[in-house]
Coordinates of N, CA and C in Angstrom, one line a residue:
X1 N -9.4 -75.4 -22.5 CA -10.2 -75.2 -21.3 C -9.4 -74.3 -20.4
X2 N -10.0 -73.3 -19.8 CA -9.6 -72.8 -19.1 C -9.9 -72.6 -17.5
X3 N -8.6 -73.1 -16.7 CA -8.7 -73.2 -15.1 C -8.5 -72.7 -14.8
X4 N -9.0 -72.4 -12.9 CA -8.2 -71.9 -12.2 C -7.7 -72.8 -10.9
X5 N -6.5 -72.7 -10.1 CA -6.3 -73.2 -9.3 C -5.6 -72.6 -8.0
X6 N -6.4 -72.5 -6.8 CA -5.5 -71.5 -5.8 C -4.9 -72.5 -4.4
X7 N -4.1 -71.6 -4.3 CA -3.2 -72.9 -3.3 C -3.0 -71.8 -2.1
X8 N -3.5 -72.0 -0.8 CA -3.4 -70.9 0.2 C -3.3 -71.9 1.4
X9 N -1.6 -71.9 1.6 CA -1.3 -72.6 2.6 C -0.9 -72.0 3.9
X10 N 0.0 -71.5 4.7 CA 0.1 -71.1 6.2 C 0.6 -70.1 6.0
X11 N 1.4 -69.5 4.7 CA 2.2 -68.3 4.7 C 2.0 -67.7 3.5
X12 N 1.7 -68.6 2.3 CA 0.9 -67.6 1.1 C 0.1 -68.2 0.4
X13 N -0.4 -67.3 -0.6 CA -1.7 -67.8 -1.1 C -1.9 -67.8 -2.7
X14 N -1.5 -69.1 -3.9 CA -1.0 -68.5 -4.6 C -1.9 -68.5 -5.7
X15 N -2.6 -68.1 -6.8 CA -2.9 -68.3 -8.1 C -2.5 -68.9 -9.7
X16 N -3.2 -69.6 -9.8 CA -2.8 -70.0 -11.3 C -3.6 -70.2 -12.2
X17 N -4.1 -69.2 -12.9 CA -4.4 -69.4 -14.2 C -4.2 -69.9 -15.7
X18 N -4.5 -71.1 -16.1 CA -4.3 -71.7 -17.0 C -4.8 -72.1 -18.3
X19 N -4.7 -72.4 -19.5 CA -5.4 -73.2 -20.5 C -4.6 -74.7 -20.5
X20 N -5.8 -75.3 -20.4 CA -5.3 -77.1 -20.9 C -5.6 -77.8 -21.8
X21 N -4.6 -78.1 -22.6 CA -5.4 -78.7 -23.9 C -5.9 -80.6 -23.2
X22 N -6.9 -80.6 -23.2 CA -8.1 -81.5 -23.0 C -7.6 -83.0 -23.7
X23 N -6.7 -82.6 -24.9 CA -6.2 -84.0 -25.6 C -5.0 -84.2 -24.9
X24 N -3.6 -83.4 -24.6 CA -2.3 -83.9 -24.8 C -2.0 -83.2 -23.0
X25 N -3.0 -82.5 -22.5 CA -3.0 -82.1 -21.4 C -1.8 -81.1 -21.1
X26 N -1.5 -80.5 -21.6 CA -0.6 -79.8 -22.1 C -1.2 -78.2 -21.3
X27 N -0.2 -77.5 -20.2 CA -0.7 -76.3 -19.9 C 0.2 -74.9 -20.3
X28 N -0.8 -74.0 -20.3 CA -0.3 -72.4 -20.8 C -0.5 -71.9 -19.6
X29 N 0.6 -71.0 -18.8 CA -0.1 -69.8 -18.0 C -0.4 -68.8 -19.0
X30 N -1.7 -68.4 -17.9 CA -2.2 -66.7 -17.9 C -1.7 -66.1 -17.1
X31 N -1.6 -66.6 -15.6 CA -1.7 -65.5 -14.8 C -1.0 -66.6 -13.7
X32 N 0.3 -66.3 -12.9 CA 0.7 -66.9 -12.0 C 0.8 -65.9 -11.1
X33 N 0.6 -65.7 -10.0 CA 0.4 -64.9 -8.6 C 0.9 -66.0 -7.4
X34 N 1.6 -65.1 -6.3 CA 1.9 -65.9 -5.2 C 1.8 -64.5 -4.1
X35 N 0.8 -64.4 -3.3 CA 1.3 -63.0 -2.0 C 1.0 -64.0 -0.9
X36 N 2.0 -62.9 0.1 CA 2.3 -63.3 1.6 C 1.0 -62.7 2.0
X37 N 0.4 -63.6 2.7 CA -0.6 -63.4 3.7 C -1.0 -63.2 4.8
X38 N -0.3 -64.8 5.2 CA 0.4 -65.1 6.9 C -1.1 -65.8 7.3
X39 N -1.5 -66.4 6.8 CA -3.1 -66.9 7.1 C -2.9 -68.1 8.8
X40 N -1.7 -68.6 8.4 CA -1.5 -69.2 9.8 C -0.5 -68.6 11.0
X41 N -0.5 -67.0 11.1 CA 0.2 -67.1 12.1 C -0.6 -67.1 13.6
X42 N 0.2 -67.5 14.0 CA -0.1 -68.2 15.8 C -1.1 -69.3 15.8
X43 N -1.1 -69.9 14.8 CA -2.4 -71.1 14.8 C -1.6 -72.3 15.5
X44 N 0.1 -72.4 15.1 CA 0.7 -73.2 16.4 C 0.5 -73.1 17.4
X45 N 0.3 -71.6 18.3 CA 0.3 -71.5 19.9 C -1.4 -71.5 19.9
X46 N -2.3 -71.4 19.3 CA -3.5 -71.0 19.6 C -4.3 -71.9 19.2
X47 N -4.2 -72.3 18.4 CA -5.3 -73.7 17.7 C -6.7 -72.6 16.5
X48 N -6.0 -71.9 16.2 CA -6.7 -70.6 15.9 C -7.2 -69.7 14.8
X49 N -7.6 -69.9 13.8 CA -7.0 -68.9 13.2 C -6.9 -67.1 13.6
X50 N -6.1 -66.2 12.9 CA -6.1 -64.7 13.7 C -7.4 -64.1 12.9
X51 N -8.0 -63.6 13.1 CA -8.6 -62.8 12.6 C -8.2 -61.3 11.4
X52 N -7.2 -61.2 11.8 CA -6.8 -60.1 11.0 C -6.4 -60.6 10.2
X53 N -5.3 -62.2 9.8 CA -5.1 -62.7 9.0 C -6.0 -63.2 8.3
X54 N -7.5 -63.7 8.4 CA -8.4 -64.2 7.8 C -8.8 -62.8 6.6
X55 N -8.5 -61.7 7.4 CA -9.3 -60.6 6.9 C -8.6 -60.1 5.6
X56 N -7.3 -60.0 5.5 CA -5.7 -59.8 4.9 C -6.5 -61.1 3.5
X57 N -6.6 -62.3 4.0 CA -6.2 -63.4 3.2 C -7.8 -63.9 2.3
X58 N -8.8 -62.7 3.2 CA -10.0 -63.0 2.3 C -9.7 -61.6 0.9
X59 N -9.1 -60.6 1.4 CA -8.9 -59.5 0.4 C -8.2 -59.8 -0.8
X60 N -7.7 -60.8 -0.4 CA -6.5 -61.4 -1.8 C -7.6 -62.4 -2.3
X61 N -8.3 -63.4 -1.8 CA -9.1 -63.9 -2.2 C -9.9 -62.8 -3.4
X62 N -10.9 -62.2 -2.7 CA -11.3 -61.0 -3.9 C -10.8 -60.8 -4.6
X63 N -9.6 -60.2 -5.0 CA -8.6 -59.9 -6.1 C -8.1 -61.4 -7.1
X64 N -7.8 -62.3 -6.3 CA -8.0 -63.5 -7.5 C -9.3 -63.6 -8.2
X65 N -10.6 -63.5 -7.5 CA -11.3 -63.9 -7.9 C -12.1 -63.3 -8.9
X66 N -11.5 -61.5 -9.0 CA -11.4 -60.3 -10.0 C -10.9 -61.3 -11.3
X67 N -9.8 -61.7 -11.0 CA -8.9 -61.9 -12.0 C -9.2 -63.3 -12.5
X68 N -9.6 -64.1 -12.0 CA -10.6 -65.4 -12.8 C -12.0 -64.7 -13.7
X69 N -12.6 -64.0 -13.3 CA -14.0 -63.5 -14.0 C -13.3 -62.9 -15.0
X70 N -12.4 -61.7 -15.0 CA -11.4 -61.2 -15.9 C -11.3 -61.8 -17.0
X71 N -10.5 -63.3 -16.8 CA -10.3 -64.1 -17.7 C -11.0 -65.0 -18.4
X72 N -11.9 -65.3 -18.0 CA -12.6 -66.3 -18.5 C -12.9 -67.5 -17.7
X73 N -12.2 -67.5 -16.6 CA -12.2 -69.2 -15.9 C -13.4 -70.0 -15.8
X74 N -13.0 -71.0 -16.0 CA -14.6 -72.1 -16.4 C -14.6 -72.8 -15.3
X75 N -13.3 -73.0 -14.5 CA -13.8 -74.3 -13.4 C -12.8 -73.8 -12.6
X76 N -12.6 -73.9 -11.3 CA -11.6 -73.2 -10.5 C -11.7 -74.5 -8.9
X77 N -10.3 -74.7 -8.6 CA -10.0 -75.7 -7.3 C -9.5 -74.8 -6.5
X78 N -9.8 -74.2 -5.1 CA -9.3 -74.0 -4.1 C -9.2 -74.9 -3.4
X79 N -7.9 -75.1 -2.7 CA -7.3 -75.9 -1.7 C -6.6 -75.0 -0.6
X80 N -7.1 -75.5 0.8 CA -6.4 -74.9 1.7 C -5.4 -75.8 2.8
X81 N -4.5 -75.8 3.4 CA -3.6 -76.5 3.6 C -3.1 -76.7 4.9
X82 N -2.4 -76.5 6.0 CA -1.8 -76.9 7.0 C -2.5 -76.0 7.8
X83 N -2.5 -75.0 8.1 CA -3.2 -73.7 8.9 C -4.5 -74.3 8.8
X84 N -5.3 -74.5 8.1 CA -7.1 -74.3 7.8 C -6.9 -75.9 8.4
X85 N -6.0 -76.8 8.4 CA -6.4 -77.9 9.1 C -6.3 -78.3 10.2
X86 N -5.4 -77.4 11.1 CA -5.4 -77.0 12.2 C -6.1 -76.2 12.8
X87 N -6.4 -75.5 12.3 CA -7.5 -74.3 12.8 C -8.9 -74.5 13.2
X88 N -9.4 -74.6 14.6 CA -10.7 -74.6 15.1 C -11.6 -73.9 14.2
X89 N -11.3 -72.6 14.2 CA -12.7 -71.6 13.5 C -12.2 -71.7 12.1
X90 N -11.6 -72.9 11.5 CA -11.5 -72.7 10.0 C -12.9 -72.6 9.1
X91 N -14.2 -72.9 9.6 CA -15.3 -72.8 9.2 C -15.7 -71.4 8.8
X92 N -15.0 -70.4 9.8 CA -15.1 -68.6 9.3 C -14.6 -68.4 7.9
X93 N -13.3 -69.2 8.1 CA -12.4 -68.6 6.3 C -12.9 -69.3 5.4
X94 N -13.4 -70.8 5.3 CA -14.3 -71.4 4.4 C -15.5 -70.5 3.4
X95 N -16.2 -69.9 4.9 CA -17.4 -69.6 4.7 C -17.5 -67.7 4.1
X96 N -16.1 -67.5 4.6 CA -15.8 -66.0 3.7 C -14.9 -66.3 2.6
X97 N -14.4 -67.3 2.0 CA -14.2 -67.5 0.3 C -15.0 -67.9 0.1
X98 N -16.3 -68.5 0.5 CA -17.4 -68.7 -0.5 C -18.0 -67.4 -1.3
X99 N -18.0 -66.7 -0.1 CA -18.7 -65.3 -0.9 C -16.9 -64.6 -1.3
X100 N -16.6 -64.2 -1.2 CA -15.4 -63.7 -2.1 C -15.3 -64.4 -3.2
X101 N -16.1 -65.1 -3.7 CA -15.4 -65.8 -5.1 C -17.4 -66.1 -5.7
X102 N -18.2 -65.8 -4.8 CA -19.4 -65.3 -5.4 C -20.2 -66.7 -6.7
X103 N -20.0 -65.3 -7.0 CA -21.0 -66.3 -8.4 C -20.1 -67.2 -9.0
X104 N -19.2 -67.4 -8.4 CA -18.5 -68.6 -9.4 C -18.2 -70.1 -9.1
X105 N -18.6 -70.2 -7.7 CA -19.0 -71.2 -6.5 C -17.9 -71.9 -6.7
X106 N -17.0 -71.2 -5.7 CA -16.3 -71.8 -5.3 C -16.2 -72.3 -4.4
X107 N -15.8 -73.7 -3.7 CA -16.3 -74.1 -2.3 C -14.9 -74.2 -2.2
X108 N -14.1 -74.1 -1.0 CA -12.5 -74.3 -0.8 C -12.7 -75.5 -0.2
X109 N -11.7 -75.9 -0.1 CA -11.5 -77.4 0.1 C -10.2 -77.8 0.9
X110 N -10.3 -78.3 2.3 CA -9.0 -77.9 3.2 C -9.2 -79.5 3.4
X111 N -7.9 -80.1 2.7 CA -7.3 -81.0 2.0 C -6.1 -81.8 3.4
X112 N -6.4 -82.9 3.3 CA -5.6 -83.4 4.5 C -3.9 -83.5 3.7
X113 N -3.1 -84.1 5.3 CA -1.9 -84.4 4.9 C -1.4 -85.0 3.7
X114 N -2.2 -86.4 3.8 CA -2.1 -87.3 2.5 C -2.2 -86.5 1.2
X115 N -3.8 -86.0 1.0 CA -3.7 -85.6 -0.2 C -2.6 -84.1 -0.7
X116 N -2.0 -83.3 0.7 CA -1.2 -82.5 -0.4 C 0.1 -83.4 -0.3
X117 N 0.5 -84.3 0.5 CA 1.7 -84.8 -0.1 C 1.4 -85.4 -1.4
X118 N 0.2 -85.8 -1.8 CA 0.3 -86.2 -3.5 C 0.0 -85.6 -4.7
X119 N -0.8 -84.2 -4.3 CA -0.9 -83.2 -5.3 C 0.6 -82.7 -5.3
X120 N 2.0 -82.4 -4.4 CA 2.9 -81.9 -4.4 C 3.9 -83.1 -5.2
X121 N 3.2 -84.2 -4.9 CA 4.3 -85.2 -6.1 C 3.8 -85.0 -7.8
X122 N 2.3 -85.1 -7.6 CA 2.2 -85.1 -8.9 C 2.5 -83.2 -9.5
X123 N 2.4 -82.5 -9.0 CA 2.8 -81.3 -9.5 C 4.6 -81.1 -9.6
X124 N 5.4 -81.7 -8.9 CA 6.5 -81.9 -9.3 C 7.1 -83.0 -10.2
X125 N 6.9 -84.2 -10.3 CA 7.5 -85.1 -11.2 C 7.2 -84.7 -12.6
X126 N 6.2 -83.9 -12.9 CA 6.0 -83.9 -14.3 C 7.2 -83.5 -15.2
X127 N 7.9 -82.3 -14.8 CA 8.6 -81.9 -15.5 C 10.2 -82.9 -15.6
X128 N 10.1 -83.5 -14.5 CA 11.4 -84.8 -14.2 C 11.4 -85.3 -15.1
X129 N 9.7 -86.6 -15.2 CA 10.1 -87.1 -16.4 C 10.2 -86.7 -17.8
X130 N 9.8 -85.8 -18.0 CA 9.6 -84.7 -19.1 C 11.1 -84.9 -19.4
X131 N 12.2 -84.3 -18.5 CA 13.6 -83.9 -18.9 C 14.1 -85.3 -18.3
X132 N 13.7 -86.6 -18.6 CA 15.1 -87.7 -18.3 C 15.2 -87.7 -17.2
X133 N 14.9 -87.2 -16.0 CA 15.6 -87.5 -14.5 C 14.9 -88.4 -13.5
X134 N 16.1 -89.2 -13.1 CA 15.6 -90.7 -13.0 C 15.1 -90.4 -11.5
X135 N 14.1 -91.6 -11.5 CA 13.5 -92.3 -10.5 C 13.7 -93.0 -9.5
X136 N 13.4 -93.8 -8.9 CA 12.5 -92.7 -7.7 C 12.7 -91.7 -7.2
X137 N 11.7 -90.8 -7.0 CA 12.2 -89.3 -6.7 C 11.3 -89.3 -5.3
X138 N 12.2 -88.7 -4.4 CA 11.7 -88.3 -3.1 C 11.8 -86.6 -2.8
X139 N 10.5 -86.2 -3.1 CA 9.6 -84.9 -3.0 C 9.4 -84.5 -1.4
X140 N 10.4 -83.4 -1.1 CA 9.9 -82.9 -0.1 C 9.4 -81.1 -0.4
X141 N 8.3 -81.3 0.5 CA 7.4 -79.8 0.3 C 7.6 -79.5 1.6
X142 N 8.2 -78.3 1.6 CA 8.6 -77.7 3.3 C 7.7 -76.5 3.2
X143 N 6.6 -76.5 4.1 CA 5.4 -75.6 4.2 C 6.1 -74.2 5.3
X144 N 5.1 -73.8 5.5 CA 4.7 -72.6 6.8 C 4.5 -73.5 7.6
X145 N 3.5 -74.4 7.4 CA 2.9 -75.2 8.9 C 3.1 -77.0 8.4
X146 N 3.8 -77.1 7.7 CA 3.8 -78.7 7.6 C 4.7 -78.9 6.2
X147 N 5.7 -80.1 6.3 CA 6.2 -80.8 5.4 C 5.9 -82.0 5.3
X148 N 5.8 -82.4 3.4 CA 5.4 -83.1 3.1 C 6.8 -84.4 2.7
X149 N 6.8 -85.4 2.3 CA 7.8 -86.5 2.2 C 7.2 -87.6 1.4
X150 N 7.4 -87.6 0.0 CA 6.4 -88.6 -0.4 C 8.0 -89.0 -1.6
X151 N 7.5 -90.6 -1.5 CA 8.4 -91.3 -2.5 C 7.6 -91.7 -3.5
X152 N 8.1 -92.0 -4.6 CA 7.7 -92.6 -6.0 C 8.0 -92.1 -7.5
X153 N 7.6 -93.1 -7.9 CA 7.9 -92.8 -9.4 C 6.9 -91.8 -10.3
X154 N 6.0 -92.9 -11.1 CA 4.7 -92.5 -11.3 C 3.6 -92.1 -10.5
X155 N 3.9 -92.6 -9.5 CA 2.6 -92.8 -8.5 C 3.1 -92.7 -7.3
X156 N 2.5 -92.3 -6.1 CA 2.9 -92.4 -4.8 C 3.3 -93.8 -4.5
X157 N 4.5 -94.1 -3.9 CA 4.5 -95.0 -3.4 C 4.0 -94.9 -1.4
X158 N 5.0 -94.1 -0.6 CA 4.8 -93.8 0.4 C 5.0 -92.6 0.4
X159 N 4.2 -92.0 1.7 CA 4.1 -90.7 2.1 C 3.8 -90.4 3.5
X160 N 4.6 -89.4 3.8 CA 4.2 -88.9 5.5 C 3.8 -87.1 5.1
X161 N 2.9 -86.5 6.2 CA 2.7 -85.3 6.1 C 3.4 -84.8 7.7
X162 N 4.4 -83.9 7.9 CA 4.3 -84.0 9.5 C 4.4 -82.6 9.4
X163 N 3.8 -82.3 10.9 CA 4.0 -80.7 11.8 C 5.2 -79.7 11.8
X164 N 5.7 -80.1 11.0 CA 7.0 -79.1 10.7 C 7.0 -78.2 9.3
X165 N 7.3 -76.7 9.7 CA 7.0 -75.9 9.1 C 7.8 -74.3 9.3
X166 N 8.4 -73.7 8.4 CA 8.8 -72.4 8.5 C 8.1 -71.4 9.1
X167 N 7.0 -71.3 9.5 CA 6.6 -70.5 9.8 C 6.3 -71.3 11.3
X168 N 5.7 -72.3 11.8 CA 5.5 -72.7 12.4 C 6.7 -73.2 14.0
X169 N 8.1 -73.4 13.1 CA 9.4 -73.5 13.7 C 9.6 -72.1 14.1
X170 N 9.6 -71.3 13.7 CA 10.0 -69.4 13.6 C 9.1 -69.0 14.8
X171 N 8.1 -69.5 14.9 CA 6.7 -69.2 15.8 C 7.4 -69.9 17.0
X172 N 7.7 -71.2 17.3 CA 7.8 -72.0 18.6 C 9.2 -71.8 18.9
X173 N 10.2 -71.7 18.0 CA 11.6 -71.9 18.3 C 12.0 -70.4 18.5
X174 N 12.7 -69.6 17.4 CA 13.2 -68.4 17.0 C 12.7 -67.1 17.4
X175 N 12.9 -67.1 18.7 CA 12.3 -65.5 18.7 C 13.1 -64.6 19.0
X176 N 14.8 -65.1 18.7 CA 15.5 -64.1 19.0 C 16.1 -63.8 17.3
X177 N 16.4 -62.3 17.2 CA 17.6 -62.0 15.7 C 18.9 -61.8 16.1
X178 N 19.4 -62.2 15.5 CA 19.8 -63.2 15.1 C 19.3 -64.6 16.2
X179 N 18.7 -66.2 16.0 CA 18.2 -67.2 16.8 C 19.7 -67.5 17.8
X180 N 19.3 -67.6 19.1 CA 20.4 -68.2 19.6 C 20.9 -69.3 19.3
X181 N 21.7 -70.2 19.7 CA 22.3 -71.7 19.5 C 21.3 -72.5 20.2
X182 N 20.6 -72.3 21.3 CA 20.1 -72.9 21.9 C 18.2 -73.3 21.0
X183 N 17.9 -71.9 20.4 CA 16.9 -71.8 19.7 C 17.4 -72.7 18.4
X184 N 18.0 -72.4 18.0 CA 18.6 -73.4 16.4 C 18.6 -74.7 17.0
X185 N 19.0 -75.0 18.3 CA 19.2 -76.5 18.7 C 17.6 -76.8 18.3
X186 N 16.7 -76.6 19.4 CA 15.3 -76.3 19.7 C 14.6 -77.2 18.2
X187 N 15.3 -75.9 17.4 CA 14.0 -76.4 15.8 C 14.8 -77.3 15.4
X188 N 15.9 -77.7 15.0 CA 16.6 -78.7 14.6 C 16.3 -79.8 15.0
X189 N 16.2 -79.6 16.3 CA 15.4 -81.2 17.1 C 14.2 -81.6 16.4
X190 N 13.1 -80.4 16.5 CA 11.8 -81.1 16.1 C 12.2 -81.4 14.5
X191 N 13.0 -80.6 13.8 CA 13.0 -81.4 12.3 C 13.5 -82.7 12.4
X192 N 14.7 -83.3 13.1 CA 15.3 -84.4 13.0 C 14.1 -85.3 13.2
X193 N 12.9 -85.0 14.8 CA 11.8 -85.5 14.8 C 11.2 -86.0 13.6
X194 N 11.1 -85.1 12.4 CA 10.2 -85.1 11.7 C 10.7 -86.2 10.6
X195 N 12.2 -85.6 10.4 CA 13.3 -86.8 9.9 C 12.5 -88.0 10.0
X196 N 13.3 -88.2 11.2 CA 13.1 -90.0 12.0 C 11.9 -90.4 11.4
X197 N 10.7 -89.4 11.5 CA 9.3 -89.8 11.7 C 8.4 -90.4 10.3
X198 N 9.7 -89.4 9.5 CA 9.2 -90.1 7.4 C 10.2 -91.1 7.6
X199 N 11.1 -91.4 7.9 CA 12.4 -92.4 7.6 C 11.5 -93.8 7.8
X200 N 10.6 -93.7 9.1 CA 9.6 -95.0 9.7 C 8.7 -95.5 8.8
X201 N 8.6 -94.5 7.7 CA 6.7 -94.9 7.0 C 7.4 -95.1 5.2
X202 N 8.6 -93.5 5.3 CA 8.8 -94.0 3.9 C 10.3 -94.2 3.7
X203 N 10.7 -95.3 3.0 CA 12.0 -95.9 2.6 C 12.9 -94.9 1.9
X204 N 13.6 -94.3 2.4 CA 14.4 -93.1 1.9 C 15.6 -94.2 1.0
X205 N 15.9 -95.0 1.3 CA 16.8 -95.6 1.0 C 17.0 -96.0 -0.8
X206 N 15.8 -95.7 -1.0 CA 15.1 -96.0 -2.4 C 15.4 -94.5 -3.5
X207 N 16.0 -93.8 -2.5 CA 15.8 -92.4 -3.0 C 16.9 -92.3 -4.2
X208 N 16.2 -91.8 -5.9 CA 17.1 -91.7 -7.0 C 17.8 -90.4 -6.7
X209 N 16.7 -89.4 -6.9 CA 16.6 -88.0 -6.7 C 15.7 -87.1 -6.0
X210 N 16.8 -86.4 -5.2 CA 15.7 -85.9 -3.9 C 15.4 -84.2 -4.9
X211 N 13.8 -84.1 -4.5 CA 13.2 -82.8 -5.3 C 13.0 -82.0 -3.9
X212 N 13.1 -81.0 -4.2 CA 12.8 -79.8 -3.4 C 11.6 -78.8 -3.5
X213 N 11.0 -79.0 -2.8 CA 10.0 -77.6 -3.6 C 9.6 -76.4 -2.2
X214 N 8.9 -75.2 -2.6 CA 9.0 -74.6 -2.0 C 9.7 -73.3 -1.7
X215 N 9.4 -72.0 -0.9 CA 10.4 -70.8 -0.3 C 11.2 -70.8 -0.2
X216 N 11.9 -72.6 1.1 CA 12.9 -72.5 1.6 C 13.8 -73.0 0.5
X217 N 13.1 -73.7 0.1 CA 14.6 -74.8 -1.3 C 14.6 -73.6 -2.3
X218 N 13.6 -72.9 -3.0 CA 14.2 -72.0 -3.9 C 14.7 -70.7 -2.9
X219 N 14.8 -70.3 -2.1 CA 15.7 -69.2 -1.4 C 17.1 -70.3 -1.3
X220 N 17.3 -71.2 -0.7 CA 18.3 -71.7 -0.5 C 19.3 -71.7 -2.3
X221 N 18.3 -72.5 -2.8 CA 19.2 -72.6 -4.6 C 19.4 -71.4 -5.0
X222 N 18.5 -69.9 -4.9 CA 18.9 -68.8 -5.6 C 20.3 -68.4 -4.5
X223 N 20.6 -68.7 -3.9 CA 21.7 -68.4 -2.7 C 23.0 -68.9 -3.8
X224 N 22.5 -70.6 -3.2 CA 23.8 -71.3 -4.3 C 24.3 -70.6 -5.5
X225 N 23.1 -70.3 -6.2 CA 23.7 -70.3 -7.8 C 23.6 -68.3 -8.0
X226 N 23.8 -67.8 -7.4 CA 24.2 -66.5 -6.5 C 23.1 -65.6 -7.7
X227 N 22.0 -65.7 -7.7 CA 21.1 -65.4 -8.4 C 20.8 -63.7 -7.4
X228 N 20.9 -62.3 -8.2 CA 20.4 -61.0 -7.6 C 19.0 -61.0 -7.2
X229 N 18.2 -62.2 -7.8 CA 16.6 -61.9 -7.5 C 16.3 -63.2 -7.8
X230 N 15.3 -63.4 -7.6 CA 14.4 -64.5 -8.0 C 14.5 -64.5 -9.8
X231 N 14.4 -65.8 -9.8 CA 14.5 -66.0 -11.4 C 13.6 -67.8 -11.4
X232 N 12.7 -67.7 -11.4 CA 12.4 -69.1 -11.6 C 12.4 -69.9 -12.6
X233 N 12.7 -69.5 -14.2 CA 13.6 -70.1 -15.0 C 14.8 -71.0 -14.6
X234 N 15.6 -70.4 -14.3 CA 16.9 -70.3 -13.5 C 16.7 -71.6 -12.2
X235 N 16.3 -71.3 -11.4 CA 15.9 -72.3 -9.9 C 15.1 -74.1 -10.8
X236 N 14.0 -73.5 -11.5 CA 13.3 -74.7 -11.8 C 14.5 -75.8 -12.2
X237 N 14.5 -77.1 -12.0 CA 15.1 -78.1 -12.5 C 16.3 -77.7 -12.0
X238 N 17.1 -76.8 -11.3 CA 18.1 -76.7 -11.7 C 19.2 -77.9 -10.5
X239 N 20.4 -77.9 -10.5 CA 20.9 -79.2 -9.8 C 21.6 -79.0 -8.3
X240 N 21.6 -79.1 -7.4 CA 22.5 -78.6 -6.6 C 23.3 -79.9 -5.8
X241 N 24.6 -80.1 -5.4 CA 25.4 -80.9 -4.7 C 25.0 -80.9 -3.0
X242 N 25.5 -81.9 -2.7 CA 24.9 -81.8 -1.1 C 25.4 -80.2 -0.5

């Protein structure tokens, strides 16, 4: 069977085309796509979305949705994410991916905190248990506009979604280049905030192995492991020391 699934959160918006075998659930890519959009910028200061960003992020919409008809796609899940749930006039970008994706009815679907912190666990642990690495694993997804914090094994145990975000911190804190000390103090605080704020809901203490997912954890690992470009072979699974 062949899906599609697009994930268009505060800073990009990505594609995945797939086959799944139906018995062993087992998936193939076709087609993996990820572009910068910026769909949530200034929705921190504005409650907003921009308009030029909507316009930017419905044209990539079209071009996936080329590339699903292209292929064959039988069933397709848009999910929208931290921006589109903040956002007042999120009803405009809903109602222009309906028609950008046309005859193939897609309805996007702007998914609260909870559920992406659990589509971000279940899309990470699979390969864990797959390769031996022990449990409990504490999944953090560091967004544009929100990080996720969810513990468990198999299943969600606990999970927080909170307001902290790379693009979102960059927007309220960092407006200087190089950031001053004072601006680094600034976002640092509200992360500790955010710290504190999963430490209260979910038991870190429990934690086997902390996963990373995301821009900033794979920018930070291809750093570590002194990688010239992106190599996501290379990054996936791979281990890093504190």
């Amino acid at each position: 069977m062949r899906v599609g699934a697009i994930d268009c959160g505060t800073n990009s918006i990505r594609l995945l085309i797939a086959d799944i075998d139906p018995a062993t659930y087992a998936v193939r890519d076709i087609v993996r796509r990820m572009e910068v959009v910026r769909l949530g910028y200034g929705v921190d200061r504005t409650g907003r979305l921009d308009p030029e960003r909507i316009v930017a992020t419905l044209a990539m919409c079209r071009e996936y949705a080329a590339q699903c008809r292209e292929h064959g796609t039988v069933a397709i899940r848009f999910a929208a994410t931290s921006a589109s749930r903040d956002a007042s006039n999120a009803a405009v970008f809903v109602e222009g991916v309906q028609e950008a994706f046309g005859d193939l009815g897609v309805t996007p679907e702007v998914i609260s905190g909870a559920e992406e912190a659990a589509l971000s666990f279940r899309g990470a642990t699979g390969d864990l248990h797959a390769a031996g690495i022990p449990g409990p694993y504490h999944v953090v997804d560091i967004g544009g506009g929100s990080t996720e914090f969810v513990l468990g094994t198999t299943d969600v145990d606990a999970s927080l979604s909170t307001d902290v975000g790379c693009v979102r911190l960059t927007e309220r804190h960092l407006r200087s280049d190089p950031p001053t000390e004072a601006e680094v103090a600034a976002a640092r605080a509200d992360v500790e905030a955010a710290i504190n704020a999963a430490a209260d809901v979910v038991p870190l203490e429990r934690t086997a192995t902390l996963v990373g997912l995301a821009g900033s954890v794979t920018t930070v690992t291809a750093h570590a492991l002194a990688l010239a470009a992106y190599e996501p072979n290379a990054i996936h699974l791979s281990t890093l020391d504190a």
